[in-house]
Amino acid sequence: MPGIGIPSLQENLPPIVKRNYGQWVYHEVPRPGVLKHVARSGEACYTVRAAMPPNARVSTALARQICEIADTYTEGYLRITRRQSLELVGVRPEQIDEVIEKLAALGLPAGGVDRALHNVVACTGWLHCQFASTDAPGIGKAVADALYENFKNEELPAKLKVSVSGCTNQCGEAATADIGIVGIHREIPRVMDDLVAKCEVPLIISVCPTGAIRPKPPKSVVVDEKRCIHCVNCVGQCPGMPIGSPDGDGVAIYVGGKAGTGMSGPAFSKLVVPYLPNKTPRWPEVVAAVQRIVALWTAGARPHERIGDWIERIGWERFFEKAEIEMTTKHI
């Protein structure tokens, strides 16, 4: 009988992957942007990885062009990685140069493998999210442009992952990135009594993690500014509690996170820059801070040492001194 829901993974595997399923012995990176997986049978599978636009959003026209390349140079298979990169799986080795040229012509440079900047991840941000305090894809584009050479060349001490989340909900997974950029609100939600009256007031109160919301008779709420941590939980429960302003919103920068189990294991990132303003469209202060952190890490890290491992080795106090970042009560 046919299955229920989405098609089985097995139905969408390239033939070379099906033939060697569970039999892969090792992989290597013969050149930037190219992966070579070798199976016990000796068969090698070449994959070309390329950057995608922020949030992996493409037009139908670009999607068709990508699919045309996949049909021509692979057995008709591609995948989008969890870091929103494009991978063409099963490329013949003699056609790798041609594939890279075709992708580059579409504005999709090959790279992001091993000791390089991996594709910058971003949530939807302002595109269509009521929680966002910043344009996550816009910041992702600005940072990726600034670190473009680090994406195309494997000249970093280890892999570098930069993620952008439009708010503290962390849909962009900034908490487990080497450098995480997180949108923050600095003002409390604005209570619109007439709209709140149409919502579930007990639910609005119950979702607040710090007890900052209290009932306000006959059917509204009041927010305690001293307790509010701008987490946007209440915003998701009621349209009568909008949050954010052009002057108050911005981003914070976290460093040292990772999801992998290698070396010292997984880790959450830690706050280093409490606030930077939203200066669209290129976020110069944010880009400069990221570049400074990457430069310090590149100059001081040992081979294969991720940013968090490097900071743990030299000490967080020393890192703050090197980065010329003032430590304040906001870091506690």
JSON list of N, CA, C and O in Angstrom, two decimals, residues 85-106:
[
{"chain": "A", "resi": 85, "resn": "SER", "atom": "N", "xyz": [22.27, 25.52, 1.92]},
{"chain": "A", "resi": 85, "resn": "SER", "atom": "CA", "xyz": [23.13, 25.47, 0.74]},
{"chain": "A", "resi": 85, "resn": "SER", "atom": "C", "xyz": [22.49, 24.58, -0.32]},
{"chain": "A", "resi": 85, "resn": "SER", "atom": "O", "xyz": [21.64, 23.74, -0.03]},
{"chain": "A", "resi": 86, "resn": "LEU", "atom": "N", "xyz": [22.93, 24.77, -1.56]},
{"chain": "A", "resi": 86, "resn": "LEU", "atom": "CA", "xyz": [22.51, 23.90, -2.65]},
{"chain": "A", "resi": 86, "resn": "LEU", "atom": "C", "xyz": [23.59, 22.85, -2.88]},
{"chain": "A", "resi": 86, "resn": "LEU", "atom": "O", "xyz": [24.78, 23.17, -2.92]},
{"chain": "A", "resi": 87, "resn": "GLU", "atom": "N", "xyz": [23.19, 21.59, -3.04]},
{"chain": "A", "resi": 87, "resn": "GLU", "atom": "CA", "xyz": [24.13, 20.52, -3.37]},
{"chain": "A", "resi": 87, "resn": "GLU", "atom": "C", "xyz": [23.62, 19.76, -4.58]},
{"chain": "A", "resi": 87, "resn": "GLU", "atom": "O", "xyz": [22.48, 19.29, -4.60]},
{"chain": "A", "resi": 88, "resn": "LEU", "atom": "N", "xyz": [24.48, 19.63, -5.59]},
{"chain": "A", "resi": 88, "resn": "LEU", "atom": "CA", "xyz": [24.22, 18.79, -6.75]},
{"chain": "A", "resi": 88, "resn": "LEU", "atom": "C", "xyz": [24.99, 17.50, -6.54]},
{"chain": "A", "resi": 88, "resn": "LEU", "atom": "O", "xyz": [26.22, 17.49, -6.50]},
{"chain": "A", "resi": 89, "resn": "VAL", "atom": "N", "xyz": [24.25, 16.39, -6.39]},
{"chain": "A", "resi": 89, "resn": "VAL", "atom": "CA", "xyz": [24.83, 15.12, -5.99]},
{"chain": "A", "resi": 89, "resn": "VAL", "atom": "C", "xyz": [25.03, 14.21, -7.19]},
{"chain": "A", "resi": 89, "resn": "VAL", "atom": "O", "xyz": [24.11, 14.04, -8.01]},
{"chain": "A", "resi": 90, "resn": "GLY", "atom": "N", "xyz": [26.21, 13.63, -7.30]},
{"chain": "A", "resi": 90, "resn": "GLY", "atom": "CA", "xyz": [26.48, 12.68, -8.38]},
{"chain": "A", "resi": 90, "resn": "GLY", "atom": "C", "xyz": [27.02, 13.32, -9.64]},
{"chain": "A", "resi": 90, "resn": "GLY", "atom": "O", "xyz": [26.81, 12.81, -10.74]},
{"chain": "A", "resi": 91, "resn": "VAL", "atom": "N", "xyz": [27.75, 14.43, -9.51]},
{"chain": "A", "resi": 91, "resn": "VAL", "atom": "CA", "xyz": [28.35, 15.09, -10.67]},
{"chain": "A", "resi": 91, "resn": "VAL", "atom": "C", "xyz": [29.55, 14.28, -11.14]},
{"chain": "A", "resi": 91, "resn": "VAL", "atom": "O", "xyz": [30.36, 13.82, -10.33]},
{"chain": "A", "resi": 92, "resn": "ARG", "atom": "N", "xyz": [29.69, 14.12, -12.44]},
{"chain": "A", "resi": 92, "resn": "ARG", "atom": "CA", "xyz": [30.85, 13.40, -12.97]},
{"chain": "A", "resi": 92, "resn": "ARG", "atom": "C", "xyz": [32.09, 14.28, -12.79]},
{"chain": "A", "resi": 92, "resn": "ARG", "atom": "O", "xyz": [32.04, 15.50, -13.06]},
{"chain": "A", "resi": 93, "resn": "PRO", "atom": "N", "xyz": [33.20, 13.70, -12.35]},
{"chain": "A", "resi": 93, "resn": "PRO", "atom": "CA", "xyz": [34.39, 14.51, -12.01]},
{"chain": "A", "resi": 93, "resn": "PRO", "atom": "C", "xyz": [34.88, 15.37, -13.16]},
{"chain": "A", "resi": 93, "resn": "PRO", "atom": "O", "xyz": [35.36, 16.49, -12.94]},
{"chain": "A", "resi": 94, "resn": "GLU", "atom": "N", "xyz": [34.78, 14.88, -14.38]},
{"chain": "A", "resi": 94, "resn": "GLU", "atom": "CA", "xyz": [35.27, 15.66, -15.52]},
{"chain": "A", "resi": 94, "resn": "GLU", "atom": "C", "xyz": [34.36, 16.85, -15.85]},
{"chain": "A", "resi": 94, "resn": "GLU", "atom": "O", "xyz": [34.74, 17.72, -16.65]},
{"chain": "A", "resi": 95, "resn": "GLN", "atom": "N", "xyz": [33.19, 16.92, -15.24]},
{"chain": "A", "resi": 95, "resn": "GLN", "atom": "CA", "xyz": [32.26, 18.01, -15.51]},
{"chain": "A", "resi": 95, "resn": "GLN", "atom": "C", "xyz": [32.12, 18.99, -14.34]},
{"chain": "A", "resi": 95, "resn": "GLN", "atom": "O", "xyz": [31.31, 19.92, -14.38]},
{"chain": "A", "resi": 96, "resn": "ILE", "atom": "N", "xyz": [32.94, 18.82, -13.31]},
{"chain": "A", "resi": 96, "resn": "ILE", "atom": "CA", "xyz": [32.83, 19.67, -12.12]},
{"chain": "A", "resi": 96, "resn": "ILE", "atom": "C", "xyz": [33.08, 21.13, -12.46]},
{"chain": "A", "resi": 96, "resn": "ILE", "atom": "O", "xyz": [32.34, 22.02, -12.03]},
{"chain": "A", "resi": 97, "resn": "ASP", "atom": "N", "xyz": [34.13, 21.41, -13.24]},
{"chain": "A", "resi": 97, "resn": "ASP", "atom": "CA", "xyz": [34.43, 22.80, -13.61]},
{"chain": "A", "resi": 97, "resn": "ASP", "atom": "C", "xyz": [33.26, 23.45, -14.34]},
{"chain": "A", "resi": 97, "resn": "ASP", "atom": "O", "xyz": [32.91, 24.61, -14.09]},
{"chain": "A", "resi": 98, "resn": "GLU", "atom": "N", "xyz": [32.66, 22.69, -15.25]},
{"chain": "A", "resi": 98, "resn": "GLU", "atom": "CA", "xyz": [31.55, 23.22, -16.03]},
{"chain": "A", "resi": 98, "resn": "GLU", "atom": "C", "xyz": [30.34, 23.51, -15.14]},
{"chain": "A", "resi": 98, "resn": "GLU", "atom": "O", "xyz": [29.66, 24.53, -15.31]},
{"chain": "A", "resi": 99, "resn": "VAL", "atom": "N", "xyz": [30.09, 22.61, -14.19]},
{"chain": "A", "resi": 99, "resn": "VAL", "atom": "CA", "xyz": [28.96, 22.81, -13.27]},
{"chain": "A", "resi": 99, "resn": "VAL", "atom": "C", "xyz": [29.18, 24.06, -12.42]},
{"chain": "A", "resi": 99, "resn": "VAL", "atom": "O", "xyz": [28.26, 24.88, -12.24]},
{"chain": "A", "resi": 100, "resn": "ILE", "atom": "N", "xyz": [30.39, 24.24, -11.91]},
{"chain": "A", "resi": 100, "resn": "ILE", "atom": "CA", "xyz": [30.71, 25.41, -11.10]},
{"chain": "A", "resi": 100, "resn": "ILE", "atom": "C", "xyz": [30.52, 26.69, -11.91]},
{"chain": "A", "resi": 100, "resn": "ILE", "atom": "O", "xyz": [29.99, 27.70, -11.41]},
{"chain": "A", "resi": 101, "resn": "GLU", "atom": "N", "xyz": [30.92, 26.67, -13.17]},
{"chain": "A", "resi": 101, "resn": "GLU", "atom": "CA", "xyz": [30.74, 27.84, -14.03]},
{"chain": "A", "resi": 101, "resn": "GLU", "atom": "C", "xyz": [29.27, 28.13, -14.26]},
{"chain": "A", "resi": 101, "resn": "GLU", "atom": "O", "xyz": [28.84, 29.29, -14.25]},
{"chain": "A", "resi": 102, "resn": "LYS", "atom": "N", "xyz": [28.47, 27.09, -14.48]},
{"chain": "A", "resi": 102, "resn": "LYS", "atom": "CA", "xyz": [27.03, 27.27, -14.71]},
{"chain": "A", "resi": 102, "resn": "LYS", "atom": "C", "xyz": [26.35, 27.86, -13.47]},
{"chain": "A", "resi": 102, "resn": "LYS", "atom": "O", "xyz": [25.50, 28.74, -13.58]},
{"chain": "A", "resi": 103, "resn": "LEU", "atom": "N", "xyz": [26.73, 27.36, -12.31]},
{"chain": "A", "resi": 103, "resn": "LEU", "atom": "CA", "xyz": [26.14, 27.88, -11.07]},
{"chain": "A", "resi": 103, "resn": "LEU", "atom": "C", "xyz": [26.57, 29.32, -10.83]},
{"chain": "A", "resi": 103, "resn": "LEU", "atom": "O", "xyz": [25.76, 30.16, -10.41]},
{"chain": "A", "resi": 104, "resn": "ALA", "atom": "N", "xyz": [27.83, 29.62, -11.09]},
{"chain": "A", "resi": 104, "resn": "ALA", "atom": "CA", "xyz": [28.33, 30.98, -10.89]},
{"chain": "A", "resi": 104, "resn": "ALA", "atom": "C", "xyz": [27.59, 31.96, -11.80]},
{"chain": "A", "resi": 104, "resn": "ALA", "atom": "O", "xyz": [27.34, 33.12, -11.41]},
{"chain": "A", "resi": 105, "resn": "ALA", "atom": "N", "xyz": [27.23, 31.53, -13.01]},
{"chain": "A", "resi": 105, "resn": "ALA", "atom": "CA", "xyz": [26.50, 32.38, -13.93]},
{"chain": "A", "resi": 105, "resn": "ALA", "atom": "C", "xyz": [25.11, 32.73, -13.40]},
{"chain": "A", "resi": 105, "resn": "ALA", "atom": "O", "xyz": [24.53, 33.75, -13.77]},
{"chain": "A", "resi": 106, "resn": "LEU", "atom": "N", "xyz": [24.59, 31.88, -12.51]},
{"chain": "A", "resi": 106, "resn": "LEU", "atom": "CA", "xyz": [23.30, 32.15, -11.88]},
{"chain": "A", "resi": 106, "resn": "LEU", "atom": "C", "xyz": [23.44, 32.93, -10.58]},
{"chain": "A", "resi": 106, "resn": "LEU", "atom": "O", "xyz": [22.45, 33.22, -9.91]}
]
